[in-house]
mmCIF file of C-alpha atoms in Angstrom:
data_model
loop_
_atom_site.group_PDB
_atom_site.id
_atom_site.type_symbol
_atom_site.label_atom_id
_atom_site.label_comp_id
_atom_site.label_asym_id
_atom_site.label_seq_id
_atom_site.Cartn_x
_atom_site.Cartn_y
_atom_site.Cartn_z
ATOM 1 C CA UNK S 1 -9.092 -7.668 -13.480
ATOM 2 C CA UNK S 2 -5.185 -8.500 -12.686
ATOM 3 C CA UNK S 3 -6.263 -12.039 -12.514
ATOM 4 C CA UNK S 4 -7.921 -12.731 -16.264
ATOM 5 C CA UNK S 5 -4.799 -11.517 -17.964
ATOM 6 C CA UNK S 6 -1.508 -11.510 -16.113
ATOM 7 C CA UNK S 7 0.870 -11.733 -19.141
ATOM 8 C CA UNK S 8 -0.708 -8.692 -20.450
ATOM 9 C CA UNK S 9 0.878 -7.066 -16.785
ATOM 10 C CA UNK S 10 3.835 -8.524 -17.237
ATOM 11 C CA UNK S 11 4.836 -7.142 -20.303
ATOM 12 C CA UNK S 12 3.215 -4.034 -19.259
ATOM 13 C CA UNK S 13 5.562 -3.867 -16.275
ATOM 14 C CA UNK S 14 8.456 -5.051 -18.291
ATOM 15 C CA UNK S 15 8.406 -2.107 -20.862
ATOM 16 C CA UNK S 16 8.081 0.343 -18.082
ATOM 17 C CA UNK S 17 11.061 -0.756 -17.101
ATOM 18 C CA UNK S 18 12.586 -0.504 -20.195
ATOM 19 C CA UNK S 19 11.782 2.825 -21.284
ATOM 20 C CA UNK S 20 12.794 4.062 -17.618
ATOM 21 C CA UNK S 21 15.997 2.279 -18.278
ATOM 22 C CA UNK S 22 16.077 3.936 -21.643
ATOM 23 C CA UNK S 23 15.250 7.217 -20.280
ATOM 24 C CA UNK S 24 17.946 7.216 -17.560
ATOM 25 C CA UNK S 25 20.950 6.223 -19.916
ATOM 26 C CA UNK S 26 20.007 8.677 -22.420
ATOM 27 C CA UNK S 27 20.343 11.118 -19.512
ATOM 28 C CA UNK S 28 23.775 9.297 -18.529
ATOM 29 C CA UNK S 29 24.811 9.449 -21.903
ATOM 30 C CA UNK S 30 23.673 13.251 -23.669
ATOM 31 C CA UNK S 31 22.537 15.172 -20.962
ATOM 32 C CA UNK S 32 25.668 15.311 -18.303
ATOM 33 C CA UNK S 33 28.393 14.680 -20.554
ATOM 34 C CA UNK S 34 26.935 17.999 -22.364
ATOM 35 C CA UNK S 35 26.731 19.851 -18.974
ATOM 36 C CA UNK S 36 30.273 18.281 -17.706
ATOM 37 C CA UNK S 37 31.605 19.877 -20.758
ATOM 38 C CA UNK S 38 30.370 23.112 -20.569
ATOM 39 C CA UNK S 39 32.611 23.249 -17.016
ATOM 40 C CA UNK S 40 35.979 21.483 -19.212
ATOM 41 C CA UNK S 41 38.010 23.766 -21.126
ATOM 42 C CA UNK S 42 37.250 24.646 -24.625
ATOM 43 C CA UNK S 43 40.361 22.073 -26.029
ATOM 44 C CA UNK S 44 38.617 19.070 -24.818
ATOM 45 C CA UNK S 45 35.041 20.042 -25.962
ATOM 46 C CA UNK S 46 35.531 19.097 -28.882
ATOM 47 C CA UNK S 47 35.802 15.185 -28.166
ATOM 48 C CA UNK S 48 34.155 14.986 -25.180
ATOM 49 C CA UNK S 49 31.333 13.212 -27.511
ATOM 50 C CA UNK S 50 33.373 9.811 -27.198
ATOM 51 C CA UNK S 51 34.723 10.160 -23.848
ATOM 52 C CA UNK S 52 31.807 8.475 -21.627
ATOM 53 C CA UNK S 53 32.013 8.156 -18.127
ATOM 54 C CA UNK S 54 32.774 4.640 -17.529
#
């Protein structure tokens, strides 16, 4: 029942949040850098690693 144990909810519904969170700015971070760089030219490639997209 929701009622007997809400903490247990809470930090259910608080680390779902955090690994979608987590999920999503690994995505930002790996994944479309990686595909952005595959369109750059081949001079840049090379550190595109560092150069985020802030």
């Amino acid at each position: 029942m929701p009622h007997m144990m809400p903490m247990m909810w809470v930090i259910t519904y608080l680390f779902t949040l955090f690994f979608i969170l987590f999920t999503i700015s690994l995505l930002y971070f790996f994944y479309i850098p990686s595909k952005l760089s595959l369109l750059k030219s081949k001079k840049s490639s090379k550190f595109y690693k560092w150069n985020w997209l802030w």
